CSV table of C-alpha atoms and ligand atoms in Angstrom, one decimal:
chain,number,residue,atom,x,y,z
A,291,MET,CA,0.0,0.0,0.0
A,292,ARG,CA,1.5,3.3,-1.0
A,293,GLU,CA,1.4,6.0,1.5
A,294,GLU,CA,1.7,9.6,0.4
A,295,ASN,CA,1.3,13.0,1.8
A,296,ALA,CA,-2.1,14.6,2.2
A,297,ASN,CA,-3.0,16.9,-0.6
A,298,PRO,CA,-6.6,17.7,-1.0
A,299,ALA,CA,-6.1,19.1,-4.4
A,300,ARG,CA,-7.2,17.1,-7.4
A,301,ASP,CA,-4.0,15.4,-8.4
A,302,ALA,CA,-2.5,12.3,-10.0
A,303,ARG,CA,-3.1,10.2,-6.9
A,304,ARG,CA,-6.8,10.8,-7.1
A,305,GLU,CA,-6.8,10.2,-10.8
A,306,ARG,CA,-8.1,6.6,-10.7
A,307,ALA,CA,-9.2,5.0,-7.5
A,308,TYR,CA,-8.0,5.7,-4.0
A,309,ILE,CA,-8.4,5.3,-0.2
A,310,GLU,CA,-8.9,8.3,2.0
A,311,VAL,CA,-8.0,7.9,5.7
A,312,SER,CA,-9.2,10.4,8.2
A,313,LEU,CA,-6.5,10.7,10.9
A,314,GLY,CA,-8.9,13.0,12.8
A,315,ASN,CA,-11.4,10.3,13.1
A,316,LEU,CA,-8.7,7.7,14.0
A,317,ALA,CA,-7.4,10.0,16.9
A,318,HIS,CA,-11.0,10.5,18.0
A,319,ASN,CA,-11.7,6.8,18.1
A,320,ALA,CA,-8.5,6.2,20.1
A,321,LYS,CA,-9.6,8.7,22.7
A,322,VAL,CA,-13.1,7.3,22.9
A,323,LEU,CA,-11.7,3.7,23.3
A,324,GLN,CA,-9.2,4.8,25.9
A,325,ALA,CA,-11.9,6.5,27.9
A,326,ALA,CA,-14.2,3.4,27.7
A,327,MET,CA,-11.6,1.3,29.5
A,328,PRO,CA,-11.3,0.8,33.2
A,329,PRO,CA,-8.6,2.9,34.9
A,330,GLY,CA,-5.2,1.4,34.4
A,331,CYS,CA,-6.1,-0.4,31.2
A,332,GLN,CA,-4.3,0.8,28.0
A,333,LEU,CA,-5.2,0.7,24.4
A,334,MET,CA,-3.1,-1.8,22.4
A,335,ALA,CA,-3.7,-0.7,18.8
A,336,VAL,CA,-3.9,-3.7,16.5
A,337,VAL,CA,-2.3,-2.6,13.2
A,338,LYS,CA,-1.8,-5.9,11.5
A,339,ALA,CA,-2.5,-6.3,7.7
A,340,GLN,CA,-1.6,-2.7,7.0
A,341,ALA,CA,-3.8,-1.6,9.9
A,342,TYR,CA,-6.8,-3.2,8.3
A,343,GLY,CA,-6.1,-1.5,5.0
A,344,HIS,CA,-5.5,1.9,6.5
A,345,GLY,CA,-1.7,1.9,6.2
A,346,ALA,CA,0.2,0.7,9.3
A,347,ALA,CA,2.9,3.3,9.4
A,348,ARG,CA,0.6,6.3,9.1
A,349,VAL,CA,-1.9,4.8,11.6
A,350,ALA,CA,0.8,3.9,14.2
A,351,SER,CA,2.5,7.3,14.0
A,352,CYS,CA,-0.8,9.1,14.3
A,353,LEU,CA,-1.7,7.0,17.3
A,354,GLU,CA,1.7,7.6,19.0
A,355,GLY,CA,0.9,11.3,18.5
A,356,VAL,CA,-2.2,10.9,20.7
A,357,GLY,CA,-0.4,8.9,23.4
A,358,VAL,CA,-0.9,5.2,22.3
A,359,LYS,CA,2.1,3.2,23.6
A,360,ALA,CA,1.3,-0.3,22.6
A,361,PHE,CA,0.7,-2.0,19.2
A,362,ALA,CA,0.0,-5.5,17.9
A,363,VAL,CA,0.9,-7.0,14.6
A,364,ALA,CA,0.5,-10.5,13.1
A,365,THR,CA,4.1,-11.1,12.0
A,366,ALA,CA,7.6,-10.1,12.9
A,367,ASP,CA,8.0,-8.5,9.5
A,368,GLU,CA,5.1,-6.2,10.2
A,369,GLY,CA,6.8,-5.3,13.5
A,370,ILE,CA,10.1,-4.6,11.8
A,371,ALA,CA,8.5,-2.4,9.2
A,372,LEU,CA,6.9,-0.3,12.0
A,373,ARG,CA,10.3,0.0,13.7
A,374,GLU,CA,11.9,1.1,10.4
A,375,ASP,CA,9.1,3.7,10.2
A,376,GLY,CA,10.1,5.0,13.6
A,377,VAL,CA,7.5,3.5,15.9
A,378,LYS,CA,8.8,3.6,19.4
A,379,GLY,CA,6.1,1.9,21.5
A,380,GLU,CA,5.8,-1.7,22.5
A,381,ILE,CA,5.1,-4.0,19.5
A,382,LEU,CA,3.6,-7.4,20.2
A,383,VAL,CA,3.8,-10.1,17.5
A,384,LEU,CA,0.6,-12.1,17.8
A,385,GLY,CA,1.7,-15.0,15.5
A,386,ARG,CA,4.5,-17.5,15.6
A,387,THR,CA,8.0,-16.2,14.5
A,388,SER,CA,10.6,-18.8,13.6
A,389,PRO,CA,12.9,-19.2,16.6
A,390,ASP,CA,15.9,-18.8,14.4
A,391,ARG,CA,14.8,-15.1,14.1
A,392,ALA,CA,15.3,-14.5,17.8
A,393,LYS,CA,18.1,-12.0,17.1
A,394,GLU,CA,15.8,-10.0,14.9
A,395,LEU,CA,13.2,-9.9,17.6
A,396,GLU,CA,15.8,-8.6,20.0
A,397,ARG,CA,17.4,-6.1,17.6
A,398,HIS,CA,14.0,-4.5,16.9
A,399,SER,CA,12.8,-4.8,20.4
A,400,LEU,CA,9.7,-6.8,19.4
A,401,THR,CA,7.6,-8.7,22.0
A,402,GLN,CA,7.0,-12.3,20.8
A,403,THR,CA,3.8,-14.3,21.6
A,404,LEU,CA,4.7,-17.7,23.0
A,405,VAL,CA,2.2,-19.7,21.0
A,406,ASP,CA,2.6,-23.0,22.9
A,407,PHE,CA,5.0,-24.7,25.3
A,408,ASP,CA,7.2,-26.4,22.7
A,409,TYR,CA,7.6,-23.1,20.9
A,410,ALA,CA,8.6,-21.3,24.1
A,411,LYS,CA,11.3,-24.0,24.8
A,412,GLU,CA,12.7,-23.7,21.3
A,413,LEU,CA,12.8,-19.9,21.4
A,414,ASP,CA,14.4,-20.0,24.9
A,415,ARG,CA,17.1,-22.4,23.5
A,416,GLN,CA,18.3,-19.8,21.1
A,417,GLY,CA,19.9,-18.1,24.1
A,418,VAL,CA,18.9,-14.6,22.9
A,419,PRO,CA,17.2,-12.3,25.3
A,420,VAL,CA,13.7,-11.9,24.0
A,421,LYS,CA,10.6,-10.1,25.5
A,422,ALA,CA,7.5,-12.3,25.3
A,423,HIS,CA,3.8,-12.6,26.2
A,424,LEU,CA,2.5,-16.0,27.1
A,425,LYS,CA,-0.7,-16.9,25.3
A,426,ILE,CA,-3.2,-19.1,27.1
A,427,ASP,CA,-5.8,-21.2,25.3
A,428,THR,CA,-9.0,-20.9,27.2
A,429,GLY,CA,-11.3,-22.6,24.6
A,430,MET,CA,-10.6,-21.1,21.2
A,431,HIS,CA,-8.1,-23.8,20.5
A,432,ARG,CA,-6.1,-21.8,18.0
A,433,LEU,CA,-2.9,-20.7,19.7
A,434,GLY,CA,-1.7,-20.9,23.3
A,435,VAL,CA,-0.7,-23.1,26.1
A,436,PRO,CA,-3.8,-24.9,27.3
A,437,CYS,CA,-5.2,-23.3,30.5
A,438,GLU,CA,-5.2,-26.8,32.1
A,439,SER,CA,-1.4,-27.1,31.7
A,440,GLN,CA,-0.5,-25.0,34.7
A,441,GLU,CA,2.9,-26.6,35.0
A,442,GLU,CA,3.9,-25.7,31.4
A,443,ALA,CA,2.7,-22.1,32.0
A,444,GLU,CA,4.7,-22.0,35.2
A,445,ALA,CA,7.8,-23.4,33.5
A,446,VAL,CA,7.7,-20.7,30.9
A,447,PHE,CA,8.2,-18.0,33.6
A,448,GLY,CA,11.4,-19.7,34.6
A,449,MET,CA,13.0,-19.7,31.1
A,450,LYS,CA,16.4,-18.0,31.1
A,451,SER,CA,16.3,-16.2,27.8
A,452,LEU,CA,12.7,-15.1,27.9
A,453,THR,CA,11.3,-12.1,29.7
A,454,VAL,CA,7.6,-12.8,30.1
A,455,CYS,CA,6.2,-9.3,30.4
A,456,GLY,CA,2.6,-10.3,29.5
A,457,VAL,CA,0.1,-13.1,29.6
A,458,TYR,CA,-3.1,-13.2,27.5
A,459,THR,CA,-5.9,-15.1,26.1
A,460,HIS,CA,-8.4,-14.6,23.2
A,461,LEU,CA,-12.1,-14.7,23.5
A,462,CYS,CA,-13.7,-16.4,20.5
A,463,CYS,CA,-17.4,-15.4,20.8
A,464,SER,CA,-17.4,-12.1,22.7
A,465,ASP,CA,-19.2,-10.5,19.8
A,466,SER,CA,-22.3,-12.5,20.5
A,467,LEU,CA,-24.9,-11.7,23.3
A,468,ARG,CA,-26.6,-15.0,22.9
A,469,PRO,CA,-26.9,-16.6,26.3
A,470,ASP,CA,-24.9,-19.7,25.4
A,471,ASP,CA,-22.1,-17.6,23.9
A,472,VAL,CA,-22.1,-15.3,26.9
A,473,ALA,CA,-21.8,-18.4,29.2
A,474,PHE,CA,-18.9,-19.7,27.1
A,475,THR,CA,-17.1,-16.4,27.2
A,476,ARG,CA,-17.6,-16.1,31.0
A,477,GLU,CA,-16.1,-19.6,31.3
A,478,GLN,CA,-13.1,-18.5,29.2
A,479,ILE,CA,-12.6,-15.5,31.5
A,480,ARG,CA,-13.0,-17.7,34.6
A,481,LYS,CA,-10.5,-20.3,33.3
A,482,PHE,CA,-8.0,-17.5,32.5
A,483,TYR,CA,-8.2,-15.9,36.0
A,484,ARG,CA,-8.1,-19.3,37.6
A,485,LEU,CA,-4.8,-20.0,35.9
A,486,LEU,CA,-3.4,-16.5,36.8
A,487,ASP,CA,-4.4,-17.2,40.5
A,488,ALA,CA,-2.7,-20.5,40.4
A,489,LEU,CA,0.5,-19.0,39.0
A,490,ALA,CA,0.4,-16.2,41.6
A,491,GLY,CA,0.0,-19.0,44.2
A,492,LYS,CA,3.3,-20.4,43.0
A,493,GLY,CA,5.0,-17.1,43.7
A,494,ILE,CA,5.0,-15.9,40.1
A,495,THR,CA,4.6,-12.1,39.7
A,496,ILE,CA,1.7,-11.8,37.2
A,497,PRO,CA,2.9,-9.5,34.3
A,498,LYS,CA,0.6,-7.4,32.0
A,499,VAL,CA,-2.7,-9.2,31.4
A,500,HIS,CA,-5.0,-8.9,28.4
A,501,MET,CA,-7.9,-10.7,26.8
A,502,GLN,CA,-10.4,-8.3,25.1
A,503,SER,CA,-10.3,-7.4,21.4
A,504,SER,CA,-12.9,-4.9,20.0
A,505,TYR,CA,-15.9,-7.0,20.9
A,506,GLY,CA,-14.5,-7.9,24.3
A,507,LEU,CA,-14.3,-4.3,25.1
A,508,TRP,CA,-17.8,-3.6,23.7
A,509,ASN,CA,-19.4,-6.4,25.6
A,510,TYR,CA,-17.3,-7.0,28.6
A,511,PRO,CA,-16.0,-3.5,29.4
A,512,GLU,CA,-15.8,-4.2,33.2
A,513,LEU,CA,-12.8,-6.6,32.9
A,514,ALA,CA,-9.9,-5.0,34.6
A,515,CYS,CA,-7.0,-5.8,32.4
A,516,ASP,CA,-3.7,-4.0,31.6
A,517,TYR,CA,-4.5,-3.8,27.8
A,518,ALA,CA,-7.3,-4.2,25.4
A,519,ARG,CA,-6.2,-5.3,21.9
A,520,VAL,CA,-8.4,-3.3,19.7
A,521,GLY,CA,-8.5,-3.5,15.9
A,522,ILE,CA,-11.8,-3.1,14.1
A,523,ALA,CA,-13.3,-0.6,16.6
A,524,LEU,CA,-10.3,1.6,16.3
A,525,TYR,CA,-11.1,1.9,12.6
A,526,GLY,CA,-14.6,3.1,13.6
A,527,VAL,CA,-16.8,0.3,12.4
A,528,PRO,CA,-18.4,-2.8,13.7
A,529,SER,CA,-17.7,-6.1,12.0
A,530,ALA,CA,-21.4,-6.4,10.9
A,531,PRO,CA,-24.2,-3.8,10.6
A,532,GLY,CA,-26.6,-3.2,13.4
A,533,GLU,CA,-24.9,-5.3,16.0
A,534,ARG,CA,-26.0,-5.1,19.5
A,535,THR,CA,-23.3,-4.4,22.1
A,536,ARG,CA,-23.5,-3.8,25.8
A,537,GLN,CA,-21.4,-0.7,25.7
A,538,LYS,CA,-22.2,2.0,23.1
A,539,LEU,CA,-19.3,4.0,21.8
A,540,ASP,CA,-19.2,7.1,19.6
A,541,LEU,CA,-16.8,5.8,17.0
A,542,ARG,CA,-16.3,7.3,13.5
A,543,PRO,CA,-15.4,5.4,10.3
A,544,VAL,CA,-11.8,6.2,9.3
A,545,LEU,CA,-11.5,4.9,5.7
A,546,SER,CA,-13.3,5.6,2.5
A,547,VAL,CA,-12.8,4.1,-1.0
A,548,LYS,CA,-13.4,6.3,-4.0
A,549,ALA,CA,-13.0,6.0,-7.8
A,550,ARG,CA,-13.4,8.3,-10.7
A,551,VAL,CA,-15.7,7.5,-13.6
A,552,ALA,CA,-13.7,6.5,-16.7
A,553,LEU,CA,-16.5,6.8,-19.1
A,554,VAL,CA,-20.3,6.8,-19.4
A,555,ARG,CA,-22.1,5.0,-22.1
A,556,THR,CA,-25.6,4.0,-23.2
A,557,VAL,CA,-26.4,0.3,-23.4
A,558,LYS,CA,-29.5,-0.1,-25.5
A,559,LYS,CA,-32.5,-2.1,-24.5
A,560,GLY,CA,-31.8,-5.8,-24.9
A,561,GLU,CA,-28.0,-5.3,-25.2
A,562,TYR,CA,-25.6,-7.0,-22.8
A,563,MET,CA,-22.8,-5.6,-20.7
A,564,GLY,CA,-19.7,-7.2,-19.2
A,565,TYR,CA,-18.4,-10.8,-18.9
A,566,GLY,CA,-20.8,-13.6,-19.2
A,567,ARG,CA,-23.5,-11.2,-20.5
A,568,GLU,CA,-24.7,-11.1,-16.9
A,569,PHE,CA,-26.2,-7.7,-17.3
A,570,GLN,CA,-28.9,-7.2,-19.9
A,571,ALA,CA,-30.5,-3.7,-20.4
A,572,LYS,CA,-34.3,-3.9,-19.7
A,573,GLU,CA,-34.5,-0.4,-21.2
A,574,ASP,CA,-31.9,2.0,-22.6
A,575,CYS,CA,-29.4,2.3,-19.7
A,576,GLN,CA,-26.7,4.7,-18.7
A,577,ILE,CA,-23.6,2.8,-17.5
A,578,ALA,CA,-20.6,4.4,-15.8
A,579,ILE,CA,-17.4,2.5,-15.8
A,580,LEU,CA,-15.2,2.8,-12.7
A,581,PRO,CA,-11.5,1.9,-12.9
A,582,ILE,CA,-11.5,-0.3,-9.7
A,583,GLY,CA,-12.2,-4.0,-9.3
A,584,TYR,CA,-11.5,-7.1,-7.3
A,585,GLY,CA,-7.7,-6.6,-7.9
A,586,ASP,CA,-8.1,-3.6,-5.6
A,587,GLY,CA,-10.1,-5.5,-3.0
A,588,ILE,CA,-13.7,-4.8,-4.2
A,589,PRO,CA,-15.3,-8.2,-3.7
A,590,ARG,CA,-16.5,-10.0,-6.9
A,591,SER,CA,-19.4,-11.3,-4.9
A,592,LEU,CA,-20.9,-7.8,-5.0
A,593,SER,CA,-21.6,-8.3,-8.8
A,594,CYS,CA,-25.0,-7.9,-10.4
A,595,GLY,CA,-26.6,-5.4,-8.1
A,596,ARG,CA,-25.5,-6.9,-4.8
A,597,GLY,CA,-23.1,-3.9,-4.5
A,598,VAL,CA,-23.8,-0.2,-4.8
A,599,ALA,CA,-21.8,3.0,-5.0
A,600,SER,CA,-22.7,6.5,-4.2
A,601,ILE,CA,-22.5,9.0,-7.0
A,602,HIS,CA,-24.0,12.6,-7.2
A,603,GLY,CA,-25.6,11.8,-3.8
A,604,LYS,CA,-27.5,8.9,-5.3
A,605,CYS,CA,-27.2,5.1,-5.0
A,606,ALA,CA,-26.2,3.3,-8.1
A,607,PRO,CA,-26.1,-0.6,-8.3
A,608,PHE,CA,-23.2,-2.6,-9.7
A,609,ALA,CA,-24.1,-3.8,-13.2
A,610,GLY,CA,-22.9,-7.2,-14.3
A,611,LEU,CA,-19.8,-8.9,-13.0
A,612,VAL,CA,-17.0,-7.0,-11.1
A,613,CYS,CA,-13.8,-7.4,-13.1
A,614,MET,CA,-10.2,-7.3,-11.8
A,615,ASP,CA,-9.7,-3.7,-12.7
A,616,GLN,CA,-13.1,-2.3,-13.7
A,617,LEU,CA,-16.7,-2.4,-12.6
A,618,ALA,CA,-19.8,-0.9,-14.0
A,619,LEU,CA,-22.5,1.2,-12.3
A,620,ASP,CA,-26.1,1.5,-13.5
A,621,VAL,CA,-26.5,5.2,-13.3
A,622,THR,CA,-29.8,5.3,-15.3
A,623,GLY,CA,-31.9,8.2,-14.0
A,624,ILE,CA,-29.0,9.9,-12.2
A,625,GLU,CA,-28.5,13.2,-14.0
A,626,GLY,CA,-25.2,14.5,-15.4
A,627,VAL,CA,-22.8,11.6,-14.6
A,628,ALA,CA,-19.6,12.3,-16.5
A,629,PRO,CA,-16.0,11.1,-16.8
A,630,GLY,CA,-13.9,12.3,-13.8
A,631,ASP,CA,-16.9,12.3,-11.4
A,632,VAL,CA,-16.1,10.6,-8.1
A,633,ALA,CA,-18.1,7.6,-6.9
A,634,THR,CA,-17.8,6.4,-3.3
A,635,LEU,CA,-17.7,2.6,-2.9
A,636,ILE,CA,-17.0,2.4,0.8
A,637,ASN,CA,-18.2,4.9,3.4
A,638,ASP,CA,-20.2,7.7,2.0
A,639,ALA,CA,-21.7,9.1,5.2
A,640,LYS,CA,-24.9,10.1,3.4
A,641,ASN,CA,-25.4,6.6,2.0
A,642,PRO,CA,-25.6,3.9,4.7
A,643,GLY,CA,-25.6,1.2,2.0
A,644,THR,CA,-21.9,2.0,1.5
A,645,SER,CA,-20.8,1.6,5.1
A,646,ALA,CA,-18.0,-1.0,5.4
A,647,PRO,CA,-20.1,-3.3,7.5
A,648,GLU,CA,-23.0,-3.1,5.0
A,649,VAL,CA,-20.8,-3.6,2.0
A,650,ALA,CA,-19.1,-6.5,3.8
A,651,LYS,CA,-22.4,-8.1,4.6
A,652,ARG,CA,-23.6,-7.8,1.0
A,653,ALA,CA,-20.4,-9.6,0.0
A,654,GLY,CA,-21.0,-12.4,2.6
A,655,SER,CA,-18.2,-11.3,4.9
A,656,ILE,CA,-17.3,-8.9,7.7
A,657,SER,CA,-15.7,-5.4,7.7
A,658,ASN,CA,-12.4,-6.9,9.0
A,659,GLU,CA,-12.0,-8.9,5.8
A,660,LEU,CA,-13.2,-6.3,3.4
A,661,LEU,CA,-10.9,-3.6,4.8
A,662,SER,CA,-7.8,-5.8,5.3
A,663,ARG,CA,-8.0,-7.0,1.6
A,664,LEU,CA,-8.0,-3.5,0.1
A,665,GLY,CA,-5.2,-3.7,-2.4
A,666,PRO,CA,-1.8,-2.1,-2.6
A,667,ARG,CA,-2.7,-0.7,-5.9
A,668,LEU,CA,-4.9,1.9,-4.2
A,669,PRO,CA,-3.0,5.1,-3.2
A,670,LEU,CA,-3.6,5.9,0.4
A,671,LEU,CA,-4.3,9.5,1.1
A,672,THR,CA,-4.8,11.1,4.5
A,673,VAL,CA,-7.5,13.8,4.9
B,128,PLP,C1,-6.7,-9.5,15.2
B,128,PLP,C2,-6.7,-9.7,16.6
B,128,PLP,C3,-7.2,-8.8,17.5
B,128,PLP,C4,-8.0,-7.6,17.1
B,128,PLP,O1,-9.3,-8.0,16.8
B,128,PLP,P1,-10.5,-7.0,16.5
B,128,PLP,O2,-11.7,-7.8,16.5
B,128,PLP,O3,-10.3,-6.4,15.1
B,128,PLP,O4,-10.5,-5.9,17.6
B,128,PLP,C5,-7.0,-9.0,18.9
B,128,PLP,N1,-6.3,-10.1,19.3
B,128,PLP,C6,-5.8,-11.0,18.5
B,128,PLP,C7,-5.1,-12.2,19.1
B,128,PLP,C8,-6.0,-10.8,17.1
B,128,PLP,O5,-5.5,-11.8,16.3
């Protein structure tokens, strides 16, 4: 993803299709989230996958500017890139890093997640001093030392090369308020605290503790942790439209996707448009071609009217199949659409159908996937 300086003027970077990122809204969200946490809890900004398509370097440096001191990434390489961009705060790598890269973790002062006991032993054996957070599996069964394996967890704290400065778990259904999901989540929380108590009972000083991601914070705000690892909420949108959460937060969407009309043409009644002849004009139609497609991260599943874009304040459905680099809008009845006009595909505030959660839902997915797949071909402009 290219990141370039803000310049609101119409310029080459706005010539085709582009992402606009509102750093003002990002900073606002960080403040709202920080205020929603119990005292002593800090925001750990999750900036993996190019900060969910928003540009990791720019997002992290903006957040450092408003006092955020902790970040999470998926891979060591994402962490190293942030260091090279001058990020000073703590950077937690959430995924596994090959133990033979221990020196890189040390050199860039990255904090490594211990994804299970064997991994911790192998990383320790490298003999390189590495900061680490121990991950505990409380029921998601993805990464982590099982919460039942108290002796393994205990042993990790005694490992010579590793400084265990955090311990965390991940809640796998904290987004749901269904009674059985709430019961499951409460059980995860209980198991996590029980393990921490047992470790404390063995004389281990419990380091920084964390378990909530965005939905954990939305639905279990009372948990007194040292960090909340917040991703999607930081970017100002829920994963899906209209979701109920226990805590209501005044968050603002940060990202928009826009494209300029390449040309407008009439497709005569009965004629076809696009691959597979999927669109057939029922009457004479005005079609606007946008130079953006699935190669930029616009899901192909939005084809044939499932997706819409905002243009001239109106809502225009996608016509036919989304192509790799182009898609068509049916702008019949929308006056005066011309080459160079800007259409908004994601997040026109005046058109709720273009909100990231709504677009993602129409594509059969969630905002997190939609945003994180936005392609590197789209220039990233801050506004
Ligand atoms: C991605 C991730 C998060 C952030 O999740 P959101 O739902 O976007 O807030 C938190 N913790 C872990 C372990 C993750 O992988």
